[in-house]
PDB file of C-alpha atoms and ligand atoms in Angstrom:
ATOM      1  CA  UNK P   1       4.687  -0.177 -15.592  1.00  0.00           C
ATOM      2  CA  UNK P   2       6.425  -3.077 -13.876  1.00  0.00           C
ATOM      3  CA  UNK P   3       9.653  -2.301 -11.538  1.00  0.00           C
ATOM      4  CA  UNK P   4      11.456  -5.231 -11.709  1.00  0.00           C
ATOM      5  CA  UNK P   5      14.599  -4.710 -14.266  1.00  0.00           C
ATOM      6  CA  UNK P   6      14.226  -8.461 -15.872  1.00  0.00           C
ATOM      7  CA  UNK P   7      10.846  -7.965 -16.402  1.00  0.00           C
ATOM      8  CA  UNK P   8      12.096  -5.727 -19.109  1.00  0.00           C
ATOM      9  CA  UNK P   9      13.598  -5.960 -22.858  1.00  0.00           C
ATOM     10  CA  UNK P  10      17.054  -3.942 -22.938  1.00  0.00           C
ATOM     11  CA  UNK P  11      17.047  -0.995 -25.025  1.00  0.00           C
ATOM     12  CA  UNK P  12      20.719  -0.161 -26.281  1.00  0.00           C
ATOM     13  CA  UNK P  13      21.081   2.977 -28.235  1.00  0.00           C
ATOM     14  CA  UNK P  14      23.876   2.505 -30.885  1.00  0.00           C
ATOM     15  CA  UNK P  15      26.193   4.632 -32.272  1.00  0.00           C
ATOM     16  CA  UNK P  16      24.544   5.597 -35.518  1.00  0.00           C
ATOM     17  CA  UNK P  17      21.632   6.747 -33.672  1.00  0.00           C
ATOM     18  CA  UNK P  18      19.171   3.697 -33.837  1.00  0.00           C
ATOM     19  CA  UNK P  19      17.910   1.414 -31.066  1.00  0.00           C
ATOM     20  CA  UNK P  20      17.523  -1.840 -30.421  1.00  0.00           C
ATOM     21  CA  UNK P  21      15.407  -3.606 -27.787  1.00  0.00           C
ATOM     22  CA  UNK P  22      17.197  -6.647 -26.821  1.00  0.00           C
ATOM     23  CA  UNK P  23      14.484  -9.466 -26.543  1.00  0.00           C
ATOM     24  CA  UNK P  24      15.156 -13.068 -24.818  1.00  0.00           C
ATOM     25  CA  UNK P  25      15.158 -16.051 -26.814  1.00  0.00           C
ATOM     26  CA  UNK P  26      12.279 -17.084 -24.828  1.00  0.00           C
ATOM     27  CA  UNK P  27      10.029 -14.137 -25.797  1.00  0.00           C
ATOM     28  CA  UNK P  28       7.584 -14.893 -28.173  1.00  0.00           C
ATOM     29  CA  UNK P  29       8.539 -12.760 -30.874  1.00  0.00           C
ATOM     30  CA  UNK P  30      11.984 -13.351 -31.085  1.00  0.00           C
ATOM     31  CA  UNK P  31      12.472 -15.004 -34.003  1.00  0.00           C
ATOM     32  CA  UNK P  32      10.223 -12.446 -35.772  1.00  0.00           C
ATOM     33  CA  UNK P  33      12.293  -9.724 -37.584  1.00  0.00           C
ATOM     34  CA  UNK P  34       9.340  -7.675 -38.275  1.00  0.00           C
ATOM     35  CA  UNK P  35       8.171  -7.813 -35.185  1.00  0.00           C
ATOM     36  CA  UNK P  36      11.795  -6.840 -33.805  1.00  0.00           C
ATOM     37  CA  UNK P  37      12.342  -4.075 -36.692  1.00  0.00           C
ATOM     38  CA  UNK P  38       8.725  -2.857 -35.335  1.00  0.00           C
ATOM     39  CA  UNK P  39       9.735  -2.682 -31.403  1.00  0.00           C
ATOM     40  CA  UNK P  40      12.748  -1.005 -32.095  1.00  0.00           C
ATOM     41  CA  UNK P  41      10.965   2.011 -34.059  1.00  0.00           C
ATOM     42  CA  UNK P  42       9.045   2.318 -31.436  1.00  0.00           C
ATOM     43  CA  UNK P  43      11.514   1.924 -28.706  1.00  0.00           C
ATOM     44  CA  UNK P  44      13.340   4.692 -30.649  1.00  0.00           C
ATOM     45  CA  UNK P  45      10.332   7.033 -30.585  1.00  0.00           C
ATOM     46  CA  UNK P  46      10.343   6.742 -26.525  1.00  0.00           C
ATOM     47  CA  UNK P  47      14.084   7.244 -26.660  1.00  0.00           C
ATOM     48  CA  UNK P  48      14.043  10.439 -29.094  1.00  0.00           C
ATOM     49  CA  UNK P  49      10.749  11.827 -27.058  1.00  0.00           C
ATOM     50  CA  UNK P  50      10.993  15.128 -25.227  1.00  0.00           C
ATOM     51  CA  UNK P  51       8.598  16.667 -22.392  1.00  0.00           C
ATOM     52  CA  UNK P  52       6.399  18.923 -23.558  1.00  0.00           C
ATOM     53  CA  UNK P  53       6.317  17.732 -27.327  1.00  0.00           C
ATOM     54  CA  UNK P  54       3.008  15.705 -28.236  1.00  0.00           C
ATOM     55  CA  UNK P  55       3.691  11.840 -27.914  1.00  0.00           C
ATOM     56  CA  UNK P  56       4.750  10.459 -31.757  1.00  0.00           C
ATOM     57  CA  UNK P  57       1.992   7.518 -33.079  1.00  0.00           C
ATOM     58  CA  UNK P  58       3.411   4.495 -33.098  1.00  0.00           C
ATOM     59  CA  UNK P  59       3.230   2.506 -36.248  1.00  0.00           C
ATOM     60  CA  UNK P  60       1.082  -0.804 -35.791  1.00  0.00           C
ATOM     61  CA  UNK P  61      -0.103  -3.320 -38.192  1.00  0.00           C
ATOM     62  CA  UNK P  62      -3.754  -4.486 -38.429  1.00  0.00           C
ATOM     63  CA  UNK P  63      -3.405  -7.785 -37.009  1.00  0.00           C
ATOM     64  CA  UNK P  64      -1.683  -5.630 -34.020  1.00  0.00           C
ATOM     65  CA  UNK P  65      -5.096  -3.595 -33.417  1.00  0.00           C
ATOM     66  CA  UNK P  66      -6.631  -6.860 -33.947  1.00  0.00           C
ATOM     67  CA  UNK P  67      -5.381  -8.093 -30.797  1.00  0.00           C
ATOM     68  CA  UNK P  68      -6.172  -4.892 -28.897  1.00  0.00           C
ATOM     69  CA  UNK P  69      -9.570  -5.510 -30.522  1.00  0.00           C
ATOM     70  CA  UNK P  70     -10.119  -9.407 -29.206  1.00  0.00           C
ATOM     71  CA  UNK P  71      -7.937  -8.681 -26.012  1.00  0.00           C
ATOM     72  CA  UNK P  72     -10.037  -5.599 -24.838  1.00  0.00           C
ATOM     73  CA  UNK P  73     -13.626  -6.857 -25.465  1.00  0.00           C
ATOM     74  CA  UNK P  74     -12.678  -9.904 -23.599  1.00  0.00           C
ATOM     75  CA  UNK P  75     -10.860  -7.981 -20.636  1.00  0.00           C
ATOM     76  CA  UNK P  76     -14.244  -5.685 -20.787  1.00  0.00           C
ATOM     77  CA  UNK P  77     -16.636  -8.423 -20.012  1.00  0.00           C
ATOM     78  CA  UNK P  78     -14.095  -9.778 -17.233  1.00  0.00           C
ATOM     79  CA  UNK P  79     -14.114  -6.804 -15.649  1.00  0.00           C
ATOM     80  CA  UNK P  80     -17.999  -5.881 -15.431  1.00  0.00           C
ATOM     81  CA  UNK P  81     -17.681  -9.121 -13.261  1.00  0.00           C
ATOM     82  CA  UNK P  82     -14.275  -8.668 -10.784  1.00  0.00           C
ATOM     83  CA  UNK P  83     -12.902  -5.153 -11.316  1.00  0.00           C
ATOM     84  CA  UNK P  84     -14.227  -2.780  -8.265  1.00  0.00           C
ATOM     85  CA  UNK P  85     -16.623  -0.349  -9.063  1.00  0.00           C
ATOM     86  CA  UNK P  86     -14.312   2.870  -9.312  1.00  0.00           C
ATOM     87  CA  UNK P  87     -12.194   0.898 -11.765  1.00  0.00           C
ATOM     88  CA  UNK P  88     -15.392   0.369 -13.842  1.00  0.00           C
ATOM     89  CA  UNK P  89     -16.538   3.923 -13.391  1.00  0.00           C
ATOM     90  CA  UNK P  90     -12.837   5.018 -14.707  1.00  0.00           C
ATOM     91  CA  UNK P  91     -13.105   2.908 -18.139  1.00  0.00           C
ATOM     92  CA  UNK P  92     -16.762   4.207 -18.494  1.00  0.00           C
ATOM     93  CA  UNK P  93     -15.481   8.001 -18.461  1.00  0.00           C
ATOM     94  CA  UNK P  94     -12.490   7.305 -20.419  1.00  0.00           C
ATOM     95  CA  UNK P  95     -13.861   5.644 -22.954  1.00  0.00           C
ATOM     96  CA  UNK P  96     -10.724   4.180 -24.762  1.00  0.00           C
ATOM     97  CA  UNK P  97     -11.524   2.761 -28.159  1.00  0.00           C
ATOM     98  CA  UNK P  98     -12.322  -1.063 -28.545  1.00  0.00           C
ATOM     99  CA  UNK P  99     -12.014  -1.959 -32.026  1.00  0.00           C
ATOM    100  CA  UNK P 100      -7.973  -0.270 -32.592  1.00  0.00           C
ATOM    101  CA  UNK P 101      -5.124   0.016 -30.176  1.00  0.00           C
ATOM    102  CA  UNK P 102      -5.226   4.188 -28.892  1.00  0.00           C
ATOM    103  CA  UNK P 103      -2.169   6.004 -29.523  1.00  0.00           C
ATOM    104  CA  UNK P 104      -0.359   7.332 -26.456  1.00  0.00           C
ATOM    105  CA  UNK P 105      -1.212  11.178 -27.471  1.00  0.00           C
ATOM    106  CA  UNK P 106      -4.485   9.657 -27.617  1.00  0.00           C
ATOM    107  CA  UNK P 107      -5.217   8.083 -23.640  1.00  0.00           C
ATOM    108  CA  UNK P 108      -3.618  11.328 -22.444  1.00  0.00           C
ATOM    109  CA  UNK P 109      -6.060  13.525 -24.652  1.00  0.00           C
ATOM    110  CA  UNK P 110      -8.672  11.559 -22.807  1.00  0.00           C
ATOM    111  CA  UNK P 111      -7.720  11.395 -19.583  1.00  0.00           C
ATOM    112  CA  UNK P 112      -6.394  14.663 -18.734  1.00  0.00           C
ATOM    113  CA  UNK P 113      -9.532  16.232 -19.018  1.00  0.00           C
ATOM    114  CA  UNK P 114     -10.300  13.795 -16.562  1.00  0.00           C
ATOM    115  CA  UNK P 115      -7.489  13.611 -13.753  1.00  0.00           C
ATOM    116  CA  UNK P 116      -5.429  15.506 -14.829  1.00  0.00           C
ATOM    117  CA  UNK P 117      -2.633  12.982 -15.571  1.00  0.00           C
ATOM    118  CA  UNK P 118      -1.042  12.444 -18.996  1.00  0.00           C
ATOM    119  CA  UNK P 119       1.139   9.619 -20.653  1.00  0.00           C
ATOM    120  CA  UNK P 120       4.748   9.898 -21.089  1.00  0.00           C
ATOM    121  CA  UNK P 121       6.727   7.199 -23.898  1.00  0.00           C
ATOM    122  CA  UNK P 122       8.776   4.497 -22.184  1.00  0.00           C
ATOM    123  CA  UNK P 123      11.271   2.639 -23.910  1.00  0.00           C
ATOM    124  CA  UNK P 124      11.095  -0.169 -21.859  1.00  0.00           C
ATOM    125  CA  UNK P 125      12.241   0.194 -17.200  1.00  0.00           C
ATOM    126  CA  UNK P 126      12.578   3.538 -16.298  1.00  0.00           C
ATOM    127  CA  UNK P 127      14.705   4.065 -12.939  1.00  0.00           C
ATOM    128  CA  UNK P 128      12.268   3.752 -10.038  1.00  0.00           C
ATOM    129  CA  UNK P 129      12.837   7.075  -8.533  1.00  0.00           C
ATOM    130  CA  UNK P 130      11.801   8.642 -12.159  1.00  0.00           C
ATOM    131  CA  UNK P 131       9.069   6.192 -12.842  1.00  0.00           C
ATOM    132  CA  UNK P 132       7.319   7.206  -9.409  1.00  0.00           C
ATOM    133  CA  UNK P 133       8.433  11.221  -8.888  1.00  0.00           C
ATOM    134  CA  UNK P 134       6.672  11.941 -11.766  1.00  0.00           C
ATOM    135  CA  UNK P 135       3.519  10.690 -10.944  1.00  0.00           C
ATOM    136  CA  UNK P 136       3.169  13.697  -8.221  1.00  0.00           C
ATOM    137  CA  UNK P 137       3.086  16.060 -11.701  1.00  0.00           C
ATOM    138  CA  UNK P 138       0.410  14.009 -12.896  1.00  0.00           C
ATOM    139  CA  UNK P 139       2.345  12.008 -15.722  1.00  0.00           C
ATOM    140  CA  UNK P 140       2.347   8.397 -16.392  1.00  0.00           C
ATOM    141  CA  UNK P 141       5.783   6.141 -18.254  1.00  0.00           C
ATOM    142  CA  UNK P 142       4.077   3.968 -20.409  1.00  0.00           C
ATOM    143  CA  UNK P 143       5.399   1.639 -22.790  1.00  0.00           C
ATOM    144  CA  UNK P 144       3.709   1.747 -26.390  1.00  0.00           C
ATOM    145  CA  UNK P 145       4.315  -1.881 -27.967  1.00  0.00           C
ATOM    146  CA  UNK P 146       1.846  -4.293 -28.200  1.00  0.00           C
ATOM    147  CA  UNK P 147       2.381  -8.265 -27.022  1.00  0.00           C
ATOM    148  CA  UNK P 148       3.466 -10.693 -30.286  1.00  0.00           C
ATOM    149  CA  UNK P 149       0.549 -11.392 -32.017  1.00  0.00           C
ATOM    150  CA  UNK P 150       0.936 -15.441 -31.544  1.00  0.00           C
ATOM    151  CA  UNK P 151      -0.238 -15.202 -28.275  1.00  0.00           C
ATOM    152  CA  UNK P 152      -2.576 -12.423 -27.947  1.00  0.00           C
ATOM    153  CA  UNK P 153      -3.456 -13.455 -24.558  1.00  0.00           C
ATOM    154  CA  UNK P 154       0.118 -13.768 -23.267  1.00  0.00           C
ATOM    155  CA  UNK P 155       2.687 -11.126 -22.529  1.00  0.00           C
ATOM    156  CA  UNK P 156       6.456 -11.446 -21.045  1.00  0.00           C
ATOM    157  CA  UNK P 157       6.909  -8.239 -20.506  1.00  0.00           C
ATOM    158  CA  UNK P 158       4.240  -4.808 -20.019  1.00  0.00           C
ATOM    159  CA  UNK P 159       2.683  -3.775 -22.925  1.00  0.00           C
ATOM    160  CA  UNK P 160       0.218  -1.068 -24.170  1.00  0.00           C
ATOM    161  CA  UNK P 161      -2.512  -3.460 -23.071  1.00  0.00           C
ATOM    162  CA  UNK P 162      -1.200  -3.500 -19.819  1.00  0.00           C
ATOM    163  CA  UNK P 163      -0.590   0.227 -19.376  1.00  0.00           C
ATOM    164  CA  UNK P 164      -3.579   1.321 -20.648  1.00  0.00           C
ATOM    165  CA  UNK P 165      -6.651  -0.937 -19.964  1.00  0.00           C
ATOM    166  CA  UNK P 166      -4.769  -1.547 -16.670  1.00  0.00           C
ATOM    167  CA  UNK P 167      -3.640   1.808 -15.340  1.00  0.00           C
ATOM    168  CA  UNK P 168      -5.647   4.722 -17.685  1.00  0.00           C
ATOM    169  CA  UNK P 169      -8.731   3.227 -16.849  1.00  0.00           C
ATOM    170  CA  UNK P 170      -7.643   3.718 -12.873  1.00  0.00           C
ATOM    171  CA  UNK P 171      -6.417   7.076 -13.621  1.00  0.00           C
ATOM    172  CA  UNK P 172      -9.427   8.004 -15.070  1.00  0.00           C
ATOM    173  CA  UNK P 173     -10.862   8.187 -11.862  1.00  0.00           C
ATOM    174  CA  UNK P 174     -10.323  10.448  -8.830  1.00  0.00           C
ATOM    175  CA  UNK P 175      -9.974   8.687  -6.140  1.00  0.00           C
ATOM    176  CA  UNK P 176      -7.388   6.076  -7.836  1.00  0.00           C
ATOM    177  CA  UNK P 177      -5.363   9.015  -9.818  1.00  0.00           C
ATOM    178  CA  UNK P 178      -5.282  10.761  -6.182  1.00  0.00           C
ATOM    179  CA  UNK P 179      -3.518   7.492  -4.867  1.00  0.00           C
ATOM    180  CA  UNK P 180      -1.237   7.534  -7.863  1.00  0.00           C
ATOM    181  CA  UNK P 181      -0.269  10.924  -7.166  1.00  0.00           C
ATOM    182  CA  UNK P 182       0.396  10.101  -3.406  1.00  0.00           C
ATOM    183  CA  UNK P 183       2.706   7.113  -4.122  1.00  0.00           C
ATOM    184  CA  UNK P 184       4.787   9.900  -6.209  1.00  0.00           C
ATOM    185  CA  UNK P 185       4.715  12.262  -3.498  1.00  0.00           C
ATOM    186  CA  UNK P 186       6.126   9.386  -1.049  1.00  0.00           C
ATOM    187  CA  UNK P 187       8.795   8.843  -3.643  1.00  0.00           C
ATOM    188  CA  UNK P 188      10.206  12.127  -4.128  1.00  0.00           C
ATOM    189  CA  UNK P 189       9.826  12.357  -0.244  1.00  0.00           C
ATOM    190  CA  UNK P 190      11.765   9.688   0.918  1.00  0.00           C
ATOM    191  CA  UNK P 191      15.755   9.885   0.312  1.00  0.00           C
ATOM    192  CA  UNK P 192      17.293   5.986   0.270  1.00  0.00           C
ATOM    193  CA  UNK P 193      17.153   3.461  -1.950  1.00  0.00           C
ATOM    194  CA  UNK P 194      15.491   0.714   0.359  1.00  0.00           C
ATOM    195  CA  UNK P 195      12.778   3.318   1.764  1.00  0.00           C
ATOM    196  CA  UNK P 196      12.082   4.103  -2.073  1.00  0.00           C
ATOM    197  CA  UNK P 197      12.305   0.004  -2.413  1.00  0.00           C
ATOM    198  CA  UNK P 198       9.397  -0.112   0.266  1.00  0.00           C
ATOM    199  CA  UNK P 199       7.315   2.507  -1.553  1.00  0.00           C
ATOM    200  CA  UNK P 200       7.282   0.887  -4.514  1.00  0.00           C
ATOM    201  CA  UNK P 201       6.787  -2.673  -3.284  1.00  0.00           C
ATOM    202  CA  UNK P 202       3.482  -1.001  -1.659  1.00  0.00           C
ATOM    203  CA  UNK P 203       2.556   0.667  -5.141  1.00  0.00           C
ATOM    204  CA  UNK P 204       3.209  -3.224  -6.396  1.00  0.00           C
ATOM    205  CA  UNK P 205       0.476  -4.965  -4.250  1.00  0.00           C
ATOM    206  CA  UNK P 206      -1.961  -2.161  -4.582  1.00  0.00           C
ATOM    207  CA  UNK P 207      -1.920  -0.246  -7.727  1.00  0.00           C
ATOM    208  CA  UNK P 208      -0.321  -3.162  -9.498  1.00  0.00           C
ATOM    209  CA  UNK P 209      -1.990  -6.347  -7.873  1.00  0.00           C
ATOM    210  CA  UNK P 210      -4.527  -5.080  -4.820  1.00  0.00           C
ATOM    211  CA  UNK P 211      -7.560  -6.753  -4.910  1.00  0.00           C
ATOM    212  CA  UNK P 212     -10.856  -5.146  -2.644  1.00  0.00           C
ATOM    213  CA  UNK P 213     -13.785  -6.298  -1.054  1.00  0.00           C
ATOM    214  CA  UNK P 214     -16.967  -5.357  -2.506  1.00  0.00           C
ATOM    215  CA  UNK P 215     -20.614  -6.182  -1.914  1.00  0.00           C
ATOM    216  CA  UNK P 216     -19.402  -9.088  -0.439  1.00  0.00           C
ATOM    217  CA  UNK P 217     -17.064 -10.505  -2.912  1.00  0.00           C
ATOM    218  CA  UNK P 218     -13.812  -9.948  -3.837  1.00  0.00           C
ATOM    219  CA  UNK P 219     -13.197  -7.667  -6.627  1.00  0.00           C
ATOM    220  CA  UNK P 220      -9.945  -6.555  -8.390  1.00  0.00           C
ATOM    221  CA  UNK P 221      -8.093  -2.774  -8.810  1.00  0.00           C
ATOM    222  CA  UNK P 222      -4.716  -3.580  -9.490  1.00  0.00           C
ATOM    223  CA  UNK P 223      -3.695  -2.794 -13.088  1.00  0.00           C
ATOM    224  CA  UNK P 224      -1.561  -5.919 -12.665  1.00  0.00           C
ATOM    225  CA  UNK P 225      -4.641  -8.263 -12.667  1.00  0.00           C
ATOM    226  CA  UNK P 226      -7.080  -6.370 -14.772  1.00  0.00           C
ATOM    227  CA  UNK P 227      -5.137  -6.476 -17.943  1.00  0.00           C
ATOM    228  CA  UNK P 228      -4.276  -9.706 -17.313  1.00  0.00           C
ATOM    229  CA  UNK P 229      -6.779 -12.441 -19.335  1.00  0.00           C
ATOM    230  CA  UNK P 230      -5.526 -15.212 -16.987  1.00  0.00           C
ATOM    231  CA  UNK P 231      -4.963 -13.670 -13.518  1.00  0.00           C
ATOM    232  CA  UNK P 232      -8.316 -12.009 -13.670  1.00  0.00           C
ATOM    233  CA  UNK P 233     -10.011 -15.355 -13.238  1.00  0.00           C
ATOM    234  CA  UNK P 234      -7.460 -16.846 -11.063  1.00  0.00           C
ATOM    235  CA  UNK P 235      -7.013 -14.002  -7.689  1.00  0.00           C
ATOM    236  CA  UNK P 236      -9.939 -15.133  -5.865  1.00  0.00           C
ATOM    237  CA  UNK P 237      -8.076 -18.320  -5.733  1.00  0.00           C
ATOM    238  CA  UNK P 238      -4.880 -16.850  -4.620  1.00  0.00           C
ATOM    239  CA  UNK P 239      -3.187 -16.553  -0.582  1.00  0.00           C
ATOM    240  CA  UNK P 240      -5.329 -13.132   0.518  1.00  0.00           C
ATOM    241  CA  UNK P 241      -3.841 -11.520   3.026  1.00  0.00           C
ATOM    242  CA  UNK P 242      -5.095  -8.253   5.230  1.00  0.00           C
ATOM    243  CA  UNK P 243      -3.935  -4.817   3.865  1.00  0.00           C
ATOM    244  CA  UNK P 244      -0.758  -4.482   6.290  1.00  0.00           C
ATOM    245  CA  UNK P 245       2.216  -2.187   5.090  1.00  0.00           C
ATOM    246  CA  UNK P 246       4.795  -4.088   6.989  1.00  0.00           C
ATOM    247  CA  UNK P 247       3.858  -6.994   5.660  1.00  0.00           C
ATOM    248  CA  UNK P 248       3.901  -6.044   2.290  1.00  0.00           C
ATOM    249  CA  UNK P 249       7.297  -4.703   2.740  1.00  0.00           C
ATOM    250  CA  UNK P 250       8.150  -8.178   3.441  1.00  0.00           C
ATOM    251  CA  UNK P 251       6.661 -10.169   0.749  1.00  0.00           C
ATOM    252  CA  UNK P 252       8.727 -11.086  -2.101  1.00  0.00           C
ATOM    253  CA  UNK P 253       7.462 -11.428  -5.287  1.00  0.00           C
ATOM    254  CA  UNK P 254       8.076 -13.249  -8.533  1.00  0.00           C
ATOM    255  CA  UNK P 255       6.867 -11.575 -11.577  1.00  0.00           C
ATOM    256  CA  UNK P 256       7.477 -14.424 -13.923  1.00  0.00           C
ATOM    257  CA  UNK P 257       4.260 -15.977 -12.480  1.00  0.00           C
ATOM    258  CA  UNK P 258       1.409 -15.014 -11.402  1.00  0.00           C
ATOM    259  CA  UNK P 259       1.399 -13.487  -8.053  1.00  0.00           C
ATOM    260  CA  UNK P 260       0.135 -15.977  -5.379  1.00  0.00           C
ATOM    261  CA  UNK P 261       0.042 -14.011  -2.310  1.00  0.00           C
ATOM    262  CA  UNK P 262      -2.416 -10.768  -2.773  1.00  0.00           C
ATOM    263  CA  UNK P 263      -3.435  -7.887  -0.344  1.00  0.00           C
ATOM    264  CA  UNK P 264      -7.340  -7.370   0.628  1.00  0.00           C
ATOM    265  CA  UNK P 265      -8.456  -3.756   1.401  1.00  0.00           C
ATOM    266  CA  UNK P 266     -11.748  -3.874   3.070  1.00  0.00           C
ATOM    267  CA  UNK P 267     -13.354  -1.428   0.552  1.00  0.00           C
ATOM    268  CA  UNK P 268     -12.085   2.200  -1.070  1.00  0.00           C
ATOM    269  CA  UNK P 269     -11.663   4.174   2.161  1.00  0.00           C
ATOM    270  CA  UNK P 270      -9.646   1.314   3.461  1.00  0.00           C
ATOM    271  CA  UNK P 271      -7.257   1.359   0.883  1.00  0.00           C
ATOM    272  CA  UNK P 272      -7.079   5.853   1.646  1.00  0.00           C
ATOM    273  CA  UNK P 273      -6.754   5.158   5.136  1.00  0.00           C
ATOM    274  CA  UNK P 274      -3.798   2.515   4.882  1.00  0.00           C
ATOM    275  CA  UNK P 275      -2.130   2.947   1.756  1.00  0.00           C
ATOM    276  CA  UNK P 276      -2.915   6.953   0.477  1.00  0.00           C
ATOM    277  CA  UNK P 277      -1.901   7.783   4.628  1.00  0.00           C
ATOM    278  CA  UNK P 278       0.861   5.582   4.206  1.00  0.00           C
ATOM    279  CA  UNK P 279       1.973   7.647   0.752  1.00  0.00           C
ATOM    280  CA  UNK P 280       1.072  11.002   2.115  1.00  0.00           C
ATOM    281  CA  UNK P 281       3.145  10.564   5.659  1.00  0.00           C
ATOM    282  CA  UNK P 282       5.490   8.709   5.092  1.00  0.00           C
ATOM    283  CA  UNK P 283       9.482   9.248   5.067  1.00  0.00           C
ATOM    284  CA  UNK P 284      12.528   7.569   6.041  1.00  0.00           C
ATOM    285  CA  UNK P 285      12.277   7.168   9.430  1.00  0.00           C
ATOM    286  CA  UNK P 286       9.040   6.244   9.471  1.00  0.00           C
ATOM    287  CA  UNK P 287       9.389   2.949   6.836  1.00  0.00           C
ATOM    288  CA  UNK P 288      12.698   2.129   8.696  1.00  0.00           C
ATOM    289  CA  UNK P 289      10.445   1.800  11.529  1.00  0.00           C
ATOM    290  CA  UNK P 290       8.137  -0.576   9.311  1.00  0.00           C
ATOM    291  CA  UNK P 291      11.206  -2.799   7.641  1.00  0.00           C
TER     292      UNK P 291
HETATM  293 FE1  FE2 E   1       1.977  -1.567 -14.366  1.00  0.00          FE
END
């Protein structure tokens, strides 16, 4: 999931009950009313979904698990060439399906066994504090729409391709799903709004958009860039800076484009030493002391 609140459609609940995800004129599937009528059922099954209950399928079409189909396979052959090797060894034990798009009930079947972490239906942003507390239980917000099919390789907005070839493959693993769980821990932890800011822009250029040395090269873990057909061939190109917390809790970032300035752990135990310290540690005082 993305944090920034423009990044997402609006969902407004009405009156009688139904919902309706408010897309921008810009978004590709505006002026398609099937499309729309589609996103809102499945906004509504997020909105209607309580903890505990298994997650309701979502409805797609076949031209809709075509995309997952042509999307993954080409994401999969990206990745055996700039996604770390714990990311790899995540997808390998997960094993998410190539050919159709996985229902939600589906990823968390898989990778609880796993990690222990399980999916949770978003509608579209859930409130930072939320999105990140929960992540200490174990428990992932996930949207469960896919992109419009007229650009299968383009997405506004996070969608199931995002949240699950880009974050359940990381979860599948341990030392990534430990990591996750820290950055909840930190969020519950901390008490204000900007230290909670601060964790999250950390979570943002790691889990979302770090990229790692490896053998050598530079390789790719954030979910951010993995499910991302265009920015996993573009990073090594981007401004790479050291892994520094304070500096990442200065960087802005503009997630209409594709993020320019990236963060270089050294290799996994680099990224545990900085960041999952940084998560485990951390409170108020200590990131006013950063900002
Ligand atoms: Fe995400």
């Amino acid at each position: 999931m993305f944090e920034e609140a423009q990044y997402f459609a609006p969902v407004a609940e009405q009156g009688d009950g139904s919902v309706v995800v408010e897309l921008a004129a810009s978004h590709p599937g505006f002026a398609d009313q099937v499309y729309r009528a589609r996103r809102n059922a499945i906004a509504a099954l997020a909105v209607n979904y309580r903890l505990g209950e298994p997650i309701p399928a979502a409805e797609y079409t076949e031209q809709e698990h075509e995309i997952w189909a042509l999307v993954a396979g080409e994401l999969a052959i990206k990745h055996r060439k700039y996604a770390v090797a714990e990311y790899l060894d995540g997808a390998a034990r997960l094993g998410l399906p190539s050919e159709r798009i996985p229902q939600l009930q589906e990823v968390s079947e898989l990778l609880e066994p796993l990690t222990g972490f399980r999916y949770l239906p978003a509608a579209g942003l859930v409130p930072l504090r939320d999105f990140y507390g929960v992540l200490a239980d174990g428990y992932f917000h996930s949207t469960q729409y896919i992109r419009h099919h007229s650009v299968p390789f383009y997405t506004p907005e996070p969608d199931v391709i995002h949240e699950v070839i880009g974050h359940a493959n990381a979860l599948a693993n341990d030392r990534f799903a430990a990591l996750y769980r820290l950055a909840g821990a930190a969020a519950r932890r901390v008490e204000s709004e900007e230290a909670l800011e601060f964790v999250s822009k950390v979570f943002w250029f790691t889990m979302e958009f770090g990229v790692m040395a490896e053998s050598g090269e530079l390789r790719a873990y954030g979910a951010g860039i993995l499910s991302s057909y265009g920015e996993v061939e573009e990073f090594r190109g981007m401004d790479i800076r050291p892994l520094d917390l304070k500096v990442m809790g200065h960087t802005q970032y503009d997630i209409t484009k594709y993020q320019d300035v990236l963060f270089r752990a050294e290799s996994m135990e680099h990224l545990e030493d900085v960041v999952g310290a940084f998560w485990e540690t951390c409170d108020d005082e200590s990131i006013a002391a950063l900002r």
